[in-house]
Amino acid sequence: MTVTTVPTSPIEGQKPGTSGLRKKTAVFMQPHYLENFVQSIWTAIDGVEGKTLVLGGDGRYFGDRAAQVILRMAAASGAAKVIVGQGAILSTPAASHMIRLRGADGGIIMSASHNPGGPKADFGVKYNVANGGPAPESVTARMFEATKTISEYQILEAQDVDLSVIGETTLGDMVVEVVDPVSDYADLMAELFDFDAIRDLFAGGFTLRFDAMHAVTGPYARHILVDTLGAPEDSVVNAVPSPDFGGGHPDPNPIWAKDLMDIMMSPDGPDFGAASDGDGDRNMIVGKGCYVTPSDSLAVLAANAHLAPAYKDGLAGIARSMPTSGAADRVAEALGVTCYETPTGWKFFGNLLDDGRATLCGEESAGTGSNHVREKDGLWAVLLWLNILAVRKVSVAEIMADHWGRYGRNYYSRHDYEGVDSDAANELMDDLRGRLSDLAGTTAAGLTVTAADEFAYDDPVDGSHSAGQGIRVFFEGGARVVFRLSGTGTDGATLRVYLESYETDSGKFDVDPQVQLQKVIQAAGELAGITVRTGRESPDVIT
Ligand code: G16
């Protein structure tokens, strides 16, 4: 087999975003596009010679072809071994676990996460480092630099590797090991949680609906929830991964998982509902008649984690992304541990987890996880909830009422304006930025601004500094609005407006968040001139 050196030239726009490089599938399928980026990953990590990598993805369109290219490029550049999920499938948390379990040097995950898949939708590639977590900014910056100067890449001339058969084979001098994508991950979950208690819960008639959204968690959820824990077969729905996610949008929120929401809000709905996204790292939690926001879910999991074997000795600390609500901070305070506030992006939790400063992490964008891997983990969150419910023997609604009674309720909502003209979105942010120092003391929608700034983060472990991470406006009474442009979209710009207020009056714990937050919503619109600048009267997605 021969190694071919292919001349190429830089392709614009290969800058990794919040989570790897995400583009339209057709863009990724252009000549040299994937190859340029993969070679740039090799450059950023000082080559792959002699290294062991993990490779997998969420099964979306083009993943099978991309896997063959990545394997041939790894072989051409001297990698010793690539461990691949059967059929090129690995959920993001399972890939993170595999990297750690096998002591691999890193891994490539082919996914655009919650973005739709298919020839007209999105594809993505991200690199995870040896701790199992997303490459930190220093590494992604080197990747981007390499994409700007690349002049050639190396690829092996070879036939496709059969990724449907578990076992070892070789590609040139490189070993390719095809592994079952589910079993190691399932073993880890069995170590963390009290599976006997969850089995008893189901045996006692507890009902569950897990919506895999035609994405990667289907096989994982079937194996763990149905085959191992005894949930009825029909508890896991949309469980067969498809390259275009059944034509759907595999984002577990009340909009895109509306079927699940409708069932959970019906009088004869199951006791517990959950959904996960394209690559299995996000989760949505719903009780009967009770949606749990991701921010609240993090707080409840933190307050109750000691009920699961893995966390019985308590938490070293909690970490949340800045736009996530302050609900977890109140739990951290009660537990006497630190709650770290990081920029959006799971990569920022890596150092805190590695350094033993945080045990649980979470984000408003439907991500929760712990130090068991270095990615957020959808099924892990579902299992921790089930473990807690199995021990406490109360409903989700009762857990929430109890939680708010103790800590107060952080009302929370995120309004997304999608596909906004990029220049208009940038001008909106620039204009706000320019007025930040003048906002304190002014009022908007009758709310007085107490402080306003642009969030920046100094990593307490490696001292790295990340600026420009979202504009925050604080109001009297504990309300807050955050403005940020998404780093994961592929169409124009997505303006995210994060809205929060705090309530301690238990008589006001059951208000519709959109009603409770009405003034904050109005203030956000006034402060940023959202309608004028974006031309939108209302958000596209409300979570
Ligand atoms: C990724 C990141 C998350 C982030 C989310 C949204 O999630 O891993 O940390 O919160 O994107 O980011 P943005 O607001 O920039 O779009 P995923 O599930 O898409 O990989």
Tab-separated table of N, CA, C and O and ligand atoms in Angstrom, residues 17-20 22 92 111-115 126 134 251-252 277-282 321 323-324 343-349 363-367 375-376 414 416 484-489 494 496 498, ligand 1:
chain	number	residue	atom	x	y	z
A	17	GLY	N	-15.388	25.842	16.292
A	17	GLY	CA	-16.269	26.701	17.086
A	17	GLY	C	-16.373	26.214	18.520
A	17	GLY	O	-15.409	25.679	19.078
A	18	THR	N	-17.568	26.363	19.114
A	18	THR	CA	-17.747	25.947	20.507
A	18	THR	C	-17.354	24.484	20.684
A	18	THR	O	-16.815	24.087	21.711
A	19	SER	N	-17.635	23.680	19.672
A	19	SER	CA	-17.365	22.243	19.792
A	19	SER	C	-16.945	21.678	18.435
A	19	SER	O	-17.744	21.089	17.725
A	20	GLY	N	-15.691	21.874	18.076
A	20	GLY	CA	-15.173	21.332	16.818
A	20	GLY	C	-15.596	22.129	15.596
A	20	GLY	O	-16.149	23.233	15.710
A	22	ARG	N	-18.018	22.588	12.602
A	22	ARG	CA	-19.345	22.199	12.118
A	22	ARG	C	-19.673	23.000	10.884
A	22	ARG	O	-19.571	24.225	10.890
A	92	THR	N	-20.732	10.492	21.879
A	92	THR	CA	-19.653	11.349	22.370
A	92	THR	C	-19.176	10.921	23.770
A	92	THR	O	-17.973	10.774	23.987
A	111	SER	N	-19.445	14.295	14.316
A	111	SER	CA	-20.796	14.648	14.743
A	111	SER	C	-20.993	16.152	14.631
A	111	SER	O	-20.050	16.918	14.772
A	112	ALA	N	-22.227	16.535	14.377
A	112	ALA	CA	-22.579	17.947	14.533
A	112	ALA	C	-23.609	18.040	15.645
A	112	ALA	O	-24.482	18.913	15.644
A	113	SER	N	-23.509	17.071	16.569
A	113	SER	CA	-24.293	17.077	17.797
A	113	SER	C	-25.793	17.147	17.561
A	113	SER	O	-26.362	16.297	16.891
A	114	HIS	N	-26.422	18.217	18.071
A	114	HIS	CA	-27.874	18.352	17.995
A	114	HIS	C	-28.324	18.919	16.653
A	114	HIS	O	-29.521	19.058	16.417
A	115	ASN	N	-27.383	19.296	15.792
A	115	ASN	CA	-27.780	19.841	14.487
A	115	ASN	C	-28.314	18.698	13.610
A	115	ASN	O	-27.824	17.577	13.695
A	126	LYS	N	-14.719	16.747	15.544
A	126	LYS	CA	-14.024	17.371	16.673
A	126	LYS	C	-12.959	16.433	17.209
A	126	LYS	O	-13.079	15.204	17.099
A	134	PRO	N	-12.909	17.506	25.045
A	134	PRO	CA	-12.689	18.306	23.846
A	134	PRO	C	-11.355	19.050	23.919
A	134	PRO	O	-10.939	19.488	24.996
A	251	ASP	N	-32.438	17.509	18.815
A	251	ASP	CA	-32.073	18.410	19.899
A	251	ASP	C	-33.108	18.245	21.008
A	251	ASP	O	-34.283	18.581	20.824
A	252	PRO	N	-32.712	17.706	22.143
A	252	PRO	CA	-33.686	17.393	23.188
A	252	PRO	C	-34.148	18.627	23.951
A	252	PRO	O	-33.607	18.964	25.003
A	277	ASP	N	-29.594	13.751	22.421
A	277	ASP	CA	-29.410	14.389	21.117
A	277	ASP	C	-28.658	13.504	20.129
A	277	ASP	O	-28.419	12.318	20.395
A	278	GLY	N	-28.257	14.095	19.000
A	278	GLY	CA	-27.595	13.363	17.922
A	278	GLY	C	-26.480	12.469	18.426
A	278	GLY	O	-26.437	11.271	18.131
A	279	ASP	N	-25.559	13.026	19.189
A	279	ASP	CA	-24.376	12.259	19.606
A	279	ASP	C	-24.425	11.818	21.070
A	279	ASP	O	-23.416	11.345	21.603
A	280	GLY	N	-25.572	12.001	21.721
A	280	GLY	CA	-25.764	11.389	23.039
A	280	GLY	C	-25.177	12.134	24.214
A	280	GLY	O	-25.099	11.584	25.306
A	281	ASP	N	-24.777	13.385	24.015
A	281	ASP	CA	-24.218	14.073	25.181
A	281	ASP	C	-25.211	15.012	25.861
A	281	ASP	O	-25.022	15.395	27.006
A	282	ARG	N	-26.282	15.387	25.156
A	282	ARG	CA	-27.282	16.258	25.795
A	282	ARG	C	-28.429	15.430	26.368
A	282	ARG	O	-28.652	14.304	25.946
A	321	SER	N	-21.643	26.578	33.160
A	321	SER	CA	-21.286	27.630	32.211
A	321	SER	C	-21.956	28.926	32.657
A	321	SER	O	-23.012	28.903	33.316
A	323	PRO	N	-23.835	31.247	31.209
A	323	PRO	CA	-25.255	31.533	30.975
A	323	PRO	C	-26.210	30.614	31.731
A	323	PRO	O	-27.410	30.863	31.764
A	324	THR	N	-25.716	29.530	32.299
A	324	THR	CA	-26.562	28.614	33.081
A	324	THR	C	-27.052	29.349	34.335
A	324	THR	O	-26.324	30.194	34.879
A	343	PRO	N	-16.857	29.734	30.702
A	343	PRO	CA	-17.507	30.106	29.434
A	343	PRO	C	-18.285	28.919	28.864
A	343	PRO	O	-18.057	27.777	29.267
A	344	THR	N	-19.176	29.190	27.934
A	344	THR	CA	-19.915	28.128	27.252
A	344	THR	C	-18.937	27.222	26.511
A	344	THR	O	-18.043	27.702	25.808
A	345	GLY	N	-19.114	25.933	26.631
A	345	GLY	CA	-18.238	24.962	25.962
A	345	GLY	C	-17.723	23.960	26.977
A	345	GLY	O	-17.127	24.352	27.982
A	346	TRP	N	-17.984	22.686	26.715
A	346	TRP	CA	-17.595	21.670	27.700
A	346	TRP	C	-16.094	21.644	27.923
A	346	TRP	O	-15.604	21.259	28.978
A	347	LYS	N	-15.339	22.094	26.916
A	347	LYS	CA	-13.876	22.043	27.038
A	347	LYS	C	-13.377	22.811	28.262
A	347	LYS	O	-12.321	22.492	28.805
A	348	PHE	N	-14.152	23.796	28.713
A	348	PHE	CA	-13.698	24.601	29.851
A	348	PHE	C	-13.817	23.859	31.186
A	348	PHE	O	-13.280	24.304	32.191
A	349	PHE	N	-14.551	22.738	31.200
A	349	PHE	CA	-14.665	21.974	32.444
A	349	PHE	C	-13.491	21.012	32.629
A	349	PHE	O	-13.261	20.503	33.724
A	363	GLU	N	-24.653	22.644	31.926
A	363	GLU	CA	-24.898	23.821	31.096
A	363	GLU	C	-26.375	23.945	30.797
A	363	GLU	O	-27.086	22.935	30.686
A	364	GLU	N	-26.798	25.177	30.583
A	364	GLU	CA	-28.189	25.424	30.220
A	364	GLU	C	-28.565	24.777	28.893
A	364	GLU	O	-29.728	24.563	28.612
A	365	SER	N	-27.556	24.472	28.073
A	365	SER	CA	-27.816	23.906	26.751
A	365	SER	C	-28.035	22.398	26.820
A	365	SER	O	-27.644	21.663	25.917
A	366	ALA	N	-28.632	21.939	27.906
A	366	ALA	CA	-29.041	20.538	28.065
A	366	ALA	C	-27.876	19.584	28.253
A	366	ALA	O	-27.936	18.436	27.831
A	367	GLY	N	-26.823	20.078	28.874
A	367	GLY	CA	-25.676	19.203	29.133
A	367	GLY	C	-25.410	19.070	30.615
A	367	GLY	O	-25.362	20.076	31.336
A	375	GLU	N	-16.845	14.565	28.896
A	375	GLU	CA	-17.874	15.126	28.024
A	375	GLU	C	-19.157	15.145	28.832
A	375	GLU	O	-19.293	14.423	29.824
A	376	LYS	N	-20.112	15.941	28.387
A	376	LYS	CA	-21.418	15.820	29.003
A	376	LYS	C	-22.022	14.487	28.552
A	376	LYS	O	-21.589	13.921	27.547
A	414	ARG	N	-34.328	30.474	27.649
A	414	ARG	CA	-33.405	30.956	26.614
A	414	ARG	C	-34.198	31.216	25.342
A	414	ARG	O	-34.978	30.365	24.916
A	416	ASP	N	-33.813	31.950	21.370
A	416	ASP	CA	-32.852	31.878	20.260
A	416	ASP	C	-33.430	32.534	19.011
A	416	ASP	O	-34.556	32.234	18.611
A	484	ARG	N	-25.388	36.342	23.764
A	484	ARG	CA	-24.235	35.614	23.217
A	484	ARG	C	-24.547	35.183	21.800
A	484	ARG	O	-25.706	34.895	21.484
A	485	LEU	N	-23.525	35.112	20.967
A	485	LEU	CA	-23.732	34.522	19.648
A	485	LEU	C	-23.269	33.075	19.718
A	485	LEU	O	-22.190	32.784	20.251
A	486	SER	N	-24.086	32.184	19.198
A	486	SER	CA	-23.758	30.756	19.247
A	486	SER	C	-22.484	30.461	18.470
A	486	SER	O	-22.197	31.108	17.462
A	487	GLY	N	-21.757	29.459	18.936
A	487	GLY	CA	-20.566	29.000	18.213
A	487	GLY	C	-20.773	27.635	17.590
A	487	GLY	O	-19.816	26.940	17.268
A	488	THR	N	-22.032	27.227	17.429
A	488	THR	CA	-22.271	25.903	16.847
A	488	THR	C	-23.184	25.942	15.621
A	488	THR	O	-23.391	24.922	14.989
A	489	GLY	N	-23.741	27.080	15.307
A	489	GLY	CA	-24.676	27.153	14.186
A	489	GLY	C	-23.943	27.080	12.845
A	489	GLY	O	-22.726	27.270	12.774
A	494	THR	N	-26.664	32.846	15.195
A	494	THR	CA	-27.753	32.575	16.138
A	494	THR	C	-27.521	33.426	17.375
A	494	THR	O	-26.488	33.294	18.038
A	496	ARG	N	-28.343	34.184	21.053
A	496	ARG	CA	-28.952	33.534	22.214
A	496	ARG	C	-29.148	34.600	23.299
A	496	ARG	O	-28.217	35.330	23.631
A	498	TYR	N	-30.300	34.758	27.159
A	498	TYR	CA	-30.538	33.914	28.334
A	498	TYR	C	-31.178	34.781	29.418
A	498	TYR	O	-30.630	35.821	29.788
B	1	G16	C1	-21.818	22.375	22.400
B	1	G16	C2	-20.864	22.553	23.537
B	1	G16	C3	-21.602	23.049	24.748
B	1	G16	C4	-22.370	24.311	24.415
B	1	G16	C5	-23.276	24.068	23.240
B	1	G16	C6	-23.964	25.321	22.759
B	1	G16	O1	-22.716	21.363	22.699
B	1	G16	O2	-20.217	21.340	23.853
B	1	G16	O3	-20.671	23.260	25.749
B	1	G16	O4	-23.103	24.729	25.518
B	1	G16	O5	-22.521	23.569	22.161
B	1	G16	O6	-23.004	26.201	22.285
B	1	G16	P1	-23.407	27.512	21.497
B	1	G16	O7	-24.279	28.280	22.439
B	1	G16	O8	-22.109	28.166	21.198
B	1	G16	O9	-24.179	27.089	20.281
B	1	G16	P2	-23.029	20.229	21.633
B	1	G16	O10	-24.021	19.338	22.313
B	1	G16	O11	-23.591	20.953	20.454
B	1	G16	O12	-21.717	19.592	21.344
